[in-house]
Coordinates of C-alpha atoms and ligand atoms in Angstrom, one line a residue:
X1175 CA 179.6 99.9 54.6
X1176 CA 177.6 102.5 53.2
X1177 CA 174.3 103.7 55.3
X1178 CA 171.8 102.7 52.2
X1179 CA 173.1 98.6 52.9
X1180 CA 172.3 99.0 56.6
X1181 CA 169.2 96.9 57.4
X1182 CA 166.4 98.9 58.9
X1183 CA 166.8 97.1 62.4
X1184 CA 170.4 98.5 62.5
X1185 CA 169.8 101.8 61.5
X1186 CA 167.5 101.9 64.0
X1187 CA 169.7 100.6 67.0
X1188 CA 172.7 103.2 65.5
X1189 CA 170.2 106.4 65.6
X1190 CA 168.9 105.5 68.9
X1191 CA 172.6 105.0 70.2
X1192 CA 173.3 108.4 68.7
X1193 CA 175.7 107.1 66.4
X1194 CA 174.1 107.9 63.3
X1195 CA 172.2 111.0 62.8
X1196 CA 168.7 110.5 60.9
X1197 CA 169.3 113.5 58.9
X1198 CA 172.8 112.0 57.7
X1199 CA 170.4 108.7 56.9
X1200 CA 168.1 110.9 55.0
X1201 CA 170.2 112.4 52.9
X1202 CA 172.0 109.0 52.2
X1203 CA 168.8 107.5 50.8
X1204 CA 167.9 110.5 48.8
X1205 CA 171.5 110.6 47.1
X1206 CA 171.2 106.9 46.6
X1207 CA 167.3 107.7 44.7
X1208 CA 169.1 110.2 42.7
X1209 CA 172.2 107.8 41.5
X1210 CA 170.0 105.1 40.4
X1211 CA 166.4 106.1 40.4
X1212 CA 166.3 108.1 37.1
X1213 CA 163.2 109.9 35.9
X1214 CA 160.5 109.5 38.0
X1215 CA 156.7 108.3 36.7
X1216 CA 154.9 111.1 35.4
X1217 CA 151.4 111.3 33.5
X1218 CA 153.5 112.8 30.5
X1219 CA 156.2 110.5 30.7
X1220 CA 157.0 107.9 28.2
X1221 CA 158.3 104.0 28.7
X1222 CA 161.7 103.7 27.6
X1223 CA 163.8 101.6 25.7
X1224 CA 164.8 97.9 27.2
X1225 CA 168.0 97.8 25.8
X1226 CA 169.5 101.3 27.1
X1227 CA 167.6 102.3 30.4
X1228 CA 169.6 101.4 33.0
X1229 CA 167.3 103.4 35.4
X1230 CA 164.9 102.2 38.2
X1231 CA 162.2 104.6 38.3
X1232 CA 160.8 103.4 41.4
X1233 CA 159.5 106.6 42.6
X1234 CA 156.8 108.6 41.3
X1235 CA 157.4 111.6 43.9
X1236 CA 159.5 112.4 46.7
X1237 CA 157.9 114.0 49.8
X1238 CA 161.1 115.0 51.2
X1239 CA 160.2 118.3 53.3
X1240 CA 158.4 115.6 55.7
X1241 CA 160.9 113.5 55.8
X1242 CA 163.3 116.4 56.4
X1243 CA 161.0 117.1 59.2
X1244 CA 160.8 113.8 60.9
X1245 CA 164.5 113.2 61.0
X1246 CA 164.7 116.2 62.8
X1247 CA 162.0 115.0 65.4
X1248 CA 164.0 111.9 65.8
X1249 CA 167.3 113.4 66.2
X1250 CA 165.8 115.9 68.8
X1251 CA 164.0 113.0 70.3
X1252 CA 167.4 111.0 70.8
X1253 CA 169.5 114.2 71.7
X1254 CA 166.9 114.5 74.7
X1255 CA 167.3 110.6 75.6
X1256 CA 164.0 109.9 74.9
X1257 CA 162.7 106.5 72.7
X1258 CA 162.7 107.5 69.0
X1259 CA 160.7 104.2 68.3
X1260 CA 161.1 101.0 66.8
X1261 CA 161.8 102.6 63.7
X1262 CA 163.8 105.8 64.6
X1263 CA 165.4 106.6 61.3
X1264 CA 164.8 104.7 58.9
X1265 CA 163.2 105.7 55.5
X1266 CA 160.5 104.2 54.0
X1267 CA 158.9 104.3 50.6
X1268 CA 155.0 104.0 50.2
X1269 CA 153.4 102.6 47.4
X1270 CA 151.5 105.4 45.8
X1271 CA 147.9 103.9 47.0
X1272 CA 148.0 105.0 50.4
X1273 CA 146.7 108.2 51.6
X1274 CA 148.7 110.8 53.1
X1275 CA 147.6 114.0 54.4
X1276 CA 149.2 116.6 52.1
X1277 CA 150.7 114.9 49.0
X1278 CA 148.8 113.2 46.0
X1279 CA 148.3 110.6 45.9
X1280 CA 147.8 108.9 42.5
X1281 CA 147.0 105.0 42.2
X1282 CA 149.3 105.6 39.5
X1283 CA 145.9 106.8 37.4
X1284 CA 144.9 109.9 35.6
X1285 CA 142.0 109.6 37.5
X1286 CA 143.8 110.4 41.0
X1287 CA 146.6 112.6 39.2
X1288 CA 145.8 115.4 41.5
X1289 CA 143.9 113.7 44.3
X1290 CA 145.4 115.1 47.5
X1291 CA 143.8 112.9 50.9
X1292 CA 142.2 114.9 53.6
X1293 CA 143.9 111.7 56.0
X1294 CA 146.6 109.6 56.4
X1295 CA 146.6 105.5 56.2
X1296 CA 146.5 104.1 59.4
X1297 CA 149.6 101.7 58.6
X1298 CA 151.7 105.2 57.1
X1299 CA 150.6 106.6 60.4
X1300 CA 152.0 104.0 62.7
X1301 CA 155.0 103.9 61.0
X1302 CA 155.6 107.7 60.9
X1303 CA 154.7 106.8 64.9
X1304 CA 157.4 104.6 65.5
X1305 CA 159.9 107.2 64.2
X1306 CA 160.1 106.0 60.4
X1307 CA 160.8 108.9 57.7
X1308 CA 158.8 108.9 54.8
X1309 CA 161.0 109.6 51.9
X1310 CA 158.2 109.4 49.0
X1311 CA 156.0 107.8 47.0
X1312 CA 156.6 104.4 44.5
X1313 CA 154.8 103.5 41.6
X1314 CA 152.1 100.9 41.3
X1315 CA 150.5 99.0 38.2
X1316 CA 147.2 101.4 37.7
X1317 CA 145.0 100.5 41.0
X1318 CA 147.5 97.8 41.5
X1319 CA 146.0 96.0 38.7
X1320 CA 148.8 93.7 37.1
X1321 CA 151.9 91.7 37.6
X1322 CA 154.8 94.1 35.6
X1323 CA 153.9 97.7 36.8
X1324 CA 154.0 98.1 33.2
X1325 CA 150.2 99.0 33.6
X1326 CA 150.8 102.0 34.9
X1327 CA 149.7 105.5 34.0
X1328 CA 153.1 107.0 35.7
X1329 CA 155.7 106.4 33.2
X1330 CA 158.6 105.3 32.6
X1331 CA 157.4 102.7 35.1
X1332 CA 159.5 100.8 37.5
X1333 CA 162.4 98.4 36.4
X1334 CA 164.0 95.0 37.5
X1335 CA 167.4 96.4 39.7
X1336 CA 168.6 93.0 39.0
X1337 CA 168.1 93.5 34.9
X1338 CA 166.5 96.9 34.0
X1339 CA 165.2 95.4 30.6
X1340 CA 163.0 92.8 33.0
X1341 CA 159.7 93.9 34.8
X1342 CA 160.1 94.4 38.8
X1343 CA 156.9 92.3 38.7
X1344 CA 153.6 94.2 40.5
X1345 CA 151.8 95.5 41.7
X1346 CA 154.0 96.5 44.3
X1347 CA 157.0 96.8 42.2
X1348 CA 157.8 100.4 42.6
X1349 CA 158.6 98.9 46.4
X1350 CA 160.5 95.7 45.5
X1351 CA 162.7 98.2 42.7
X1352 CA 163.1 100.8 45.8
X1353 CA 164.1 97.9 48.4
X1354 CA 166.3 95.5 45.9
X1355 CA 168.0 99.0 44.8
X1356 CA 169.3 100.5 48.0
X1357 CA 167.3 103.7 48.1
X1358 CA 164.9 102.8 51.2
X1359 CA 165.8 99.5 53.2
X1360 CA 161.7 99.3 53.6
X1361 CA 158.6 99.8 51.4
X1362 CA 154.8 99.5 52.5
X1363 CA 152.9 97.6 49.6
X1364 CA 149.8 95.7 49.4
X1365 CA 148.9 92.4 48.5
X1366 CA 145.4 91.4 46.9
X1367 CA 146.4 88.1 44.6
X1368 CA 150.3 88.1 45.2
X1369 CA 150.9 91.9 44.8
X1370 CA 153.7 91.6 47.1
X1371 CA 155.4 88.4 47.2
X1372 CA 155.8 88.2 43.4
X1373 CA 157.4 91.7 42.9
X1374 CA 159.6 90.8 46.4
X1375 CA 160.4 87.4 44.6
X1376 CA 161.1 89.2 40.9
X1377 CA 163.5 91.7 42.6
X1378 CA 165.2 89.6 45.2
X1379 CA 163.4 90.9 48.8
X1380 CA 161.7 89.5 51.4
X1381 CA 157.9 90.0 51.4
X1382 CA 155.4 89.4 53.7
X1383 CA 152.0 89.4 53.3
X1384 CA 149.9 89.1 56.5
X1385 CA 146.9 87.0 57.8
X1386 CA 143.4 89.1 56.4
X1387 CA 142.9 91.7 58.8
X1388 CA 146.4 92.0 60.6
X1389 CA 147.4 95.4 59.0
X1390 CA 144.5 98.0 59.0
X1391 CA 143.2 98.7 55.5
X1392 CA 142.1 102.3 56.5
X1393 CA 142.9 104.4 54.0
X1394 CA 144.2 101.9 51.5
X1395 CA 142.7 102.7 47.7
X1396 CA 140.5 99.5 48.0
X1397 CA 140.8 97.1 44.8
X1398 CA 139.3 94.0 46.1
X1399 CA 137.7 94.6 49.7
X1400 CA 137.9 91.3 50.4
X1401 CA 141.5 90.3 49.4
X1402 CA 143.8 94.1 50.3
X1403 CA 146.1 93.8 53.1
X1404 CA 148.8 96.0 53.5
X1405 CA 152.6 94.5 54.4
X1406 CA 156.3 95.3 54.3
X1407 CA 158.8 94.4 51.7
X1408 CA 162.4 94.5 53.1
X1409 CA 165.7 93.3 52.1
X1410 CA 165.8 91.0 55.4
X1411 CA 163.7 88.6 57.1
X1412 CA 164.2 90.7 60.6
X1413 CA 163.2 93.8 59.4
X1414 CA 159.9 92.5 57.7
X1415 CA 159.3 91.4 61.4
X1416 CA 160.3 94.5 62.4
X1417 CA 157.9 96.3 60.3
X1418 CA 154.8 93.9 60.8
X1419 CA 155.4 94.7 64.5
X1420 CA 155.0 98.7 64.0
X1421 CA 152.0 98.1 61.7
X1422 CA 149.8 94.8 63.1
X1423 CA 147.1 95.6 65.2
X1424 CA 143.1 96.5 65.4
X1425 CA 142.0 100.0 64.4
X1426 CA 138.7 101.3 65.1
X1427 CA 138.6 103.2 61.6
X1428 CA 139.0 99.8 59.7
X1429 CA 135.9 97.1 61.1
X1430 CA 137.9 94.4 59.4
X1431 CA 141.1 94.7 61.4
X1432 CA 141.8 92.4 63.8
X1433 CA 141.4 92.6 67.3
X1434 CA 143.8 89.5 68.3
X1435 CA 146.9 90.9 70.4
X1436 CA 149.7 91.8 68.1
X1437 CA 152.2 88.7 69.0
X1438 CA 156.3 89.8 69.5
X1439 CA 157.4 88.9 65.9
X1440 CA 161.3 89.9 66.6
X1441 CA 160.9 87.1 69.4
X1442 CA 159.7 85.0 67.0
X1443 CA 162.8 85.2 65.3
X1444 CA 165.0 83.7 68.4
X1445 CA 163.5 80.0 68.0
X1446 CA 164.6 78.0 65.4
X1447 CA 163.1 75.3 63.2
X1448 CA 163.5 72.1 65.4
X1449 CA 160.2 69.9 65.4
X1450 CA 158.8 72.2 62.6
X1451 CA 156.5 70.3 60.2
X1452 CA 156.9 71.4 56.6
X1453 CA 154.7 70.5 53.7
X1454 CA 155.8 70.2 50.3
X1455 CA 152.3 69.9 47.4
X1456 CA 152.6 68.4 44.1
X1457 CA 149.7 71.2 43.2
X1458 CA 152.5 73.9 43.6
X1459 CA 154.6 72.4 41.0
X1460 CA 153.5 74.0 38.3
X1461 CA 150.5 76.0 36.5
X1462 CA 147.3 75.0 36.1
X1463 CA 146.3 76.8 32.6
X1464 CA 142.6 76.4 31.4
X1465 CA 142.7 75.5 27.6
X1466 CA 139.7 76.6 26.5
X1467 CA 139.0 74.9 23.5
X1468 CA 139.1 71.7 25.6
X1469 CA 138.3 72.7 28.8
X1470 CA 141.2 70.7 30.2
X1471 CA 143.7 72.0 32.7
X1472 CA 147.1 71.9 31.1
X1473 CA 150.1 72.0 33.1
X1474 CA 153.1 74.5 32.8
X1475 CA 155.5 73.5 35.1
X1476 CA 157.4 75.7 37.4
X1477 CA 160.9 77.0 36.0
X1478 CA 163.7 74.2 36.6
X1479 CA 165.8 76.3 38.7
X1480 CA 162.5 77.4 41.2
X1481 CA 161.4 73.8 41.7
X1482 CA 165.2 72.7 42.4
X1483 CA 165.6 75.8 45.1
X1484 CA 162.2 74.7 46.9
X1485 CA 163.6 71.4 47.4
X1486 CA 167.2 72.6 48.4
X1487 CA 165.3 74.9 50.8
X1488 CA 163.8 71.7 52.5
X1489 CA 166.9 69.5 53.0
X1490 CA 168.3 72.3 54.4
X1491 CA 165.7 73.1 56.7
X1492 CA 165.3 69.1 57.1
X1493 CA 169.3 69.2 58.4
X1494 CA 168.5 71.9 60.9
X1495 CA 165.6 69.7 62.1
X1496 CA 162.4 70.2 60.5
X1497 CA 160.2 67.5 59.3
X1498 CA 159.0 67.9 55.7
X1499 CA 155.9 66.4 54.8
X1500 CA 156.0 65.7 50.6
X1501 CA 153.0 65.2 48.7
X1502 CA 150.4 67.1 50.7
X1503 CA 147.5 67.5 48.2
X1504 CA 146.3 70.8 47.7
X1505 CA 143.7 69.9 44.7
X1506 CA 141.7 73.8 44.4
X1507 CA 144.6 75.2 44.4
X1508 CA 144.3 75.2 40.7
X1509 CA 140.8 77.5 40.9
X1510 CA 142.9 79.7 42.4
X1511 CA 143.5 82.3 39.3
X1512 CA 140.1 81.7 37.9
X1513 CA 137.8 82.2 41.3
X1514 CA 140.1 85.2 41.9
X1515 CA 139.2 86.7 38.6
X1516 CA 135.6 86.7 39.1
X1517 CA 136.2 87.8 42.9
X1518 CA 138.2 90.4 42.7
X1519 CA 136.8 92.0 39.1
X1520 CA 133.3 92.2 40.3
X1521 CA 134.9 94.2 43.9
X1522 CA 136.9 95.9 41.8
X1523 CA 134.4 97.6 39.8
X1524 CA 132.2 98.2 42.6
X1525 CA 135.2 100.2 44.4
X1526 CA 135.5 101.8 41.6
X1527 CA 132.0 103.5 41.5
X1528 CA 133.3 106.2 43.5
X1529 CA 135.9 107.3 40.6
X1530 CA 133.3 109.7 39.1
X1531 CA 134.3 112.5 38.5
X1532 CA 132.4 114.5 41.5
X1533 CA 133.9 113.2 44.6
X1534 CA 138.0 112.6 43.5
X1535 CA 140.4 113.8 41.6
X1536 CA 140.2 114.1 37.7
X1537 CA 137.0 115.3 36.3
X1538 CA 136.6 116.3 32.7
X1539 CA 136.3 120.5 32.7
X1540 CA 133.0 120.5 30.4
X1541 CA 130.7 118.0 30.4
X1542 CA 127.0 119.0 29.4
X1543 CA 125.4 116.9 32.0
X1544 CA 125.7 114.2 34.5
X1545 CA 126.0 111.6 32.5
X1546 CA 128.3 113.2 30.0
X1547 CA 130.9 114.2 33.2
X1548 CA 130.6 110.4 34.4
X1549 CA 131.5 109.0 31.2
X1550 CA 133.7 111.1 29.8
X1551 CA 135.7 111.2 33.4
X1552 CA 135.8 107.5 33.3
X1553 CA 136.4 107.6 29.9
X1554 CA 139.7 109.5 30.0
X1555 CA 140.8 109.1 33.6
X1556 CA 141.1 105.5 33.5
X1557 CA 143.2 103.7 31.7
X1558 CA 142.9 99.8 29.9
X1559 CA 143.6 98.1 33.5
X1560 CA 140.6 99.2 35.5
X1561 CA 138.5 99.5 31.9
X1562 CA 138.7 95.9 31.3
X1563 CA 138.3 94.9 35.0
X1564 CA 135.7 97.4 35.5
X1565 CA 133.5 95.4 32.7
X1566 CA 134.6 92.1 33.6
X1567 CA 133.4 92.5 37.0
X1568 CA 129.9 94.6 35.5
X1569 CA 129.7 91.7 33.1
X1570 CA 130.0 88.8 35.9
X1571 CA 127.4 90.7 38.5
X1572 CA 124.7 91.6 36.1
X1573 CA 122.0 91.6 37.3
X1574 CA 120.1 89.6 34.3
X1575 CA 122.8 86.8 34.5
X1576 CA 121.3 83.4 35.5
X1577 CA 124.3 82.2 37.2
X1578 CA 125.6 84.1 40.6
X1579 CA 129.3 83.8 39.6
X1580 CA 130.2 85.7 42.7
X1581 CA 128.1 82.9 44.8
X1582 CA 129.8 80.5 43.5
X1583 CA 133.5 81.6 42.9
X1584 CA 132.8 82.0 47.1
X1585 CA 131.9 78.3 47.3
X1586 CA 135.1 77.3 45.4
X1587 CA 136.9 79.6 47.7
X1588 CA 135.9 77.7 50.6
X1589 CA 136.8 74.8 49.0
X1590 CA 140.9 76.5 48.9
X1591 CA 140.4 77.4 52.2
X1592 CA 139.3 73.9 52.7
X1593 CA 142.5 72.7 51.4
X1594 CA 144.9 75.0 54.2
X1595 CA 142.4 73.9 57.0
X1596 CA 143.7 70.2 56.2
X1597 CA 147.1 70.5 55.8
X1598 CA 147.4 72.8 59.3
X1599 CA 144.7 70.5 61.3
X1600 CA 146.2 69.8 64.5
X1601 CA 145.0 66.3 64.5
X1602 CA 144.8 66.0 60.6
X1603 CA 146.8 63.4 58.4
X1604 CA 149.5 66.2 57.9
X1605 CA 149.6 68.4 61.0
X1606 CA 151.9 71.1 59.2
X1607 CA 153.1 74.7 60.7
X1608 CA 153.8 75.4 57.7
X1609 CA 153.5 74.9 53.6
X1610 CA 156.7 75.5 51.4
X1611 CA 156.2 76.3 47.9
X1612 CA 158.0 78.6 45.1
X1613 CA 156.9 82.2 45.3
X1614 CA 156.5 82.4 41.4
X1615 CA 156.5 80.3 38.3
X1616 CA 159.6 81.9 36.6
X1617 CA 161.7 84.2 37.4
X1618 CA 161.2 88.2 35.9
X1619 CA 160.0 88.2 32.6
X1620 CA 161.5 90.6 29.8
X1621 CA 159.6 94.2 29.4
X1622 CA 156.9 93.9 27.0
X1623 CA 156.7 90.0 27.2
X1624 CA 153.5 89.4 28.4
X1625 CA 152.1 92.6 28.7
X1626 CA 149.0 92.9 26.8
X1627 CA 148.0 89.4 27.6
X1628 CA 145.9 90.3 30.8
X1629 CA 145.2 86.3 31.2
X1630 CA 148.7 85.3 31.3
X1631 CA 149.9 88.6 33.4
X1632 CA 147.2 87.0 36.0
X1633 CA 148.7 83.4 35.8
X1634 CA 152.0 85.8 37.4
X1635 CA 149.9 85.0 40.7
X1636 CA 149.5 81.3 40.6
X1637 CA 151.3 80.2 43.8
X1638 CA 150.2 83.5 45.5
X1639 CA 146.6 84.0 45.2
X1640 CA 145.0 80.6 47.0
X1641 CA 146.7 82.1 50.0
X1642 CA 145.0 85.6 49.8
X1643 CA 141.7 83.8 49.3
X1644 CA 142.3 82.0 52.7
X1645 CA 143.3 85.2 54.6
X1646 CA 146.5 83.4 55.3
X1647 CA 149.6 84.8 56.0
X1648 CA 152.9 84.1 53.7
X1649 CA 156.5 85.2 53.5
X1650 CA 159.2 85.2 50.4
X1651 CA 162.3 85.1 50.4
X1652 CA 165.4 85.2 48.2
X1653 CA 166.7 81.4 47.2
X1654 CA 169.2 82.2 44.8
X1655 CA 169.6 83.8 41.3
X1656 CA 169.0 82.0 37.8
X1657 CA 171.2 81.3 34.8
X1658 CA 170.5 84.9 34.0
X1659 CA 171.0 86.3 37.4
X1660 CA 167.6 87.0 38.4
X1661 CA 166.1 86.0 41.9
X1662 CA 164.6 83.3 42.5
X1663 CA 161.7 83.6 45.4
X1664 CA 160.2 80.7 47.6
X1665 CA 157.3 80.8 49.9
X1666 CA 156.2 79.8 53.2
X1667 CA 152.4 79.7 54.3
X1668 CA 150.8 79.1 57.6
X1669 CA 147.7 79.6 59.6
X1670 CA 145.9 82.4 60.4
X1671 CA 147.4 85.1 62.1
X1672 CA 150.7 82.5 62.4
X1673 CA 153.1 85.5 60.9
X1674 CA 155.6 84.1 63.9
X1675 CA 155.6 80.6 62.2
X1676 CA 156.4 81.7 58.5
X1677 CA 159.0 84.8 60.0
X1678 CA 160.8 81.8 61.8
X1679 CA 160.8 79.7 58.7
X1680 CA 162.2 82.3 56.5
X1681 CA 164.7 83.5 59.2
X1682 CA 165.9 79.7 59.7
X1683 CA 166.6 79.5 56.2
X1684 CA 167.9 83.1 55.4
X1685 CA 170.5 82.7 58.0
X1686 CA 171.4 79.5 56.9
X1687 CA 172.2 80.2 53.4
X1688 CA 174.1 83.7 54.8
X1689 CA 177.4 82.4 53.0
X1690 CA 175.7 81.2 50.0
X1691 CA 177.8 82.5 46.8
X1692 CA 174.5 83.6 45.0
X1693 CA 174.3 86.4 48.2
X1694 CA 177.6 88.2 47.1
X1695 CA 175.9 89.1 43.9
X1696 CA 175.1 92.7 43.1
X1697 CA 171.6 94.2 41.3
X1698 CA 172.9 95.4 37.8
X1699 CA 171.3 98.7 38.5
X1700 CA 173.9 99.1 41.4
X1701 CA 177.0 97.8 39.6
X1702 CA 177.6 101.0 38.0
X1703 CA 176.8 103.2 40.5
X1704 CA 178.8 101.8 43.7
Ligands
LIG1062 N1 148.6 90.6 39.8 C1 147.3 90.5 40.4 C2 146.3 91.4 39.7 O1 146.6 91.8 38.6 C3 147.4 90.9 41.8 C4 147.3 92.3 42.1 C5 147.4 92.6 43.6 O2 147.7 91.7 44.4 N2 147.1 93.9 43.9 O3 145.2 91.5 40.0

């Protein structure tokens, strides 16, 4: 077996056994980023055609002279007998909105092209801690705003491994390209409305986003302050465990982080489903589409093939002795895309006050006065992403406006919330550990398909965002492939800071379908290549 299909937990074990050098692991993931990745993002760069790119482009640059460098500590480190860490090893990709001390980093924006952080993130820290290699940077929908990564200012952006003429899905799907394609077995994204889980889902990984709080958000390029976390995206359930376990836990530099004991996740993973009590919800069967002509919800339902492996999911978690609950009601779910809009536009723009020209990166070289360098920075540094949000969310918080939207998108958050509270009450009607649902409504769209439509790109996030708006944690994983080959993702949610509970779930059924014929499959991207 090559070293770029190793999971991270075994490269781990072999470097700390001293039969595999980190350096030799290095340089395998960098040959395997130069067989498939293609051109990296670049501000001049231009998308390419659908039809002939068989590229991934996950990458928008490499920091390899650190990398180089840590796999040298961790050799040295294991040479002297001493613990290499958890992660001793294993290279990681970072989506390109995390700070770290001596490269750029860009948001995937003009505006940060040449933005180089006096800090590193707190979660790239703890990794680098536990003996990681950071191997480069990924590419991000522009301030993680969108569902495609077709948003993005770094281009050619990232492609479907499974189908290069299909979106990876986004934000994070410079991460879920990098994972699904073999060139780094692990990838930090983040998650505000599904950022992680979807693109996981579109290229066939496991993605986990964790309970509000778990992962400190310290030096995270905040979109919506009240919706960011940070998690893994891996091509196992294990390794996301793995990975959780490195990065969960309070920080002092992050107020919001919790202060809960970090639990043993990789334990977690040694219990099995017996006695678990798994909801099924009629309100995650399809999409909930404002018309708004008539005001009416209109349903869309879920792709045939998604609904079909949800339910094959629960009989074969029912056969290895988990209850499933059906028709749990989870009636706001259905708010959840139009609560989030107001939510995280009006954060949005307010986080994005600080892009002014004076304090980070781009800034226009002559501007007559201060107003002129604001909006001519903003002007060109930004692109339509974070324009149309920024005036979405000025528009919604205006201070003229009658109606507090942001009051009262908070109320019908609570009401979501509301909803989990219900269906995970200990002495409730449905007492569930956890909720099973599809991860998306189809599977990867084509390039170009609904970019453009910012409303339907957001409806992407349907079975995602309710849980972000909770500050619960949820896991995908892969659940087969579609009629055209393309992964299919399903979900599992639980209570808060229950990442044990939905790692168990998702291990339970992962190893269960271990022989399943849709897991001999190979990404298109890698067909060619080995
Ligand atoms: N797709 C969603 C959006 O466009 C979610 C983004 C995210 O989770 N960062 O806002």
């Amino acid at each position: 077996m090559r070293y770029t299909q190793l999971s991270a937990n075994e490269i781990a074990q072999k470097v700390q056994a001293g039969e595999l050098k980190a350096s030799d692991m290095l340089d395998a993931s960098l040959a395997q980023i130069r067989a498939v990745d293609g051109d990296f993002g670049s501000l001049d760069g231009q998308a390419t055609d659908p039809e002939t790119d068989k590229k991934v482009h996950a990458f928008i640059s490499l920091t390899e002279e650190m990398a180089r460098a840590q796999a040298q500590a961790v050799d040295a480190k294991v040479a002297n007998g001493e613990d290499a860490g958890l992660l001793a090893g294993v290279p990681v990709s970072i989506k390109d909105i995390f700070a770290l001390e001596n490269t750029v980093t860009t948001a995937a924006s003009r505006m940060l092209h040449n933005y180089r952080a006096p800090y590193t993130a707190s979660a790239v820290q703890k990794l680098m801690d536990a003996g990681a290699l950071i191997v480069g940077k990924v590419n991000l929908d522009e301030f993680t705003f969108g569902s495609s990564n077709e948003s993005s200012a770094y281009q050619p952006a990232s492609n479907n491994p499974w189908n290069t003429a299909h979106v990876p899905g986004g934000s994070s799907g410079g991460s879920a390209a990098a994972v699904a394609a073999e060139e780094t077995p692990l990838s930090l994204g983040t998650d505000t409305g599904g950022s992680i889980r979807q693109p996981a889902a579109f290229c066939g990984v496991v993605g986990l986003k964790p309970s509000y709080g778990r992962i400190s958000r310290y030096g995270l390029i905040a979109f919506a302050s009240s919706l960011d976390c940070p998690g893994p995206l891996s091509r196992n359930v294990e390794d996301a465990a793995l990975m959780l376990q490195v990065m969960a836990g309070a920080d002092e530099r992050d107020e919001s982080s919790a202060t809960l004991p970090v639990p043993n996740y990789l334990e977690a993973l040694q219990q099995d489903v017996k006695g678990m009590r798994i909801g099924l919800s009629p309100d995650y069967a399809g999409i909930a589409y404002p018309n708004h002509k008539t005001g009416e919800f209109e349903i869309i339902p879920v792709q045939e093939e998604i609904k079909q492996a949800t339910l094959d999911a629960a009989e074969q978690l029912a056969r290895q002795g988990a209850e499933i609950i059906e028709n749990v009601p989870m009636p706001h779910t259905r708010y959840g895309i139009p609560v989030y809009f107001v939510v995280s536009r009006i954060e949005a723009s307010s986080n994005l006050n600080r892009m002014d020209g004076v304090k980070y990166g781009f800034t226009v070289a002559d501007a007559r006065d201060l107003q002129d360098l604001y909006k001519r920075t903003r002007t060109e540094g930004f692109g339509p992403q974070p324009k149309l949000r920024i005036l979405m969310g000025a528009y919604l918080s205006a201070a003229s406006k009658k109606v507090n939207y942001y009051q009262l998108a908070s109320q019908v958050r609570g009401m979501i919330r509301r909803d989990f509270e219900l269906a995970f009450e200990p002495k409730g009607a449905y007492q569930l550990d956890a909720l099973l649902t599809p991860t998306t409504p189809t599977t990867a769209f084509k390039r170009a398909e609904v970019f453009g439509d910012s409303v339907l790109m957001q409806y992407a996030d349907q079975m995602t965002v309710s849980v972000n708006h909770a500050g619960l944690p949820a896991i995908t994983v892969p659940a087969g492939l579609d009629n055209k080959n393309l992964p299919i993702g399903i979900q599992f949610i639980a209570n808060h800071f229950r990442e044990d509970i939905v790692l168990r779930a998702a291990h339970a059924y992962e190893q269960s379908t271990l022989d399943a014929v849709w897991r001999k499959v190979r990404p298109m991207a890698l067909q060619e290549v080995n």
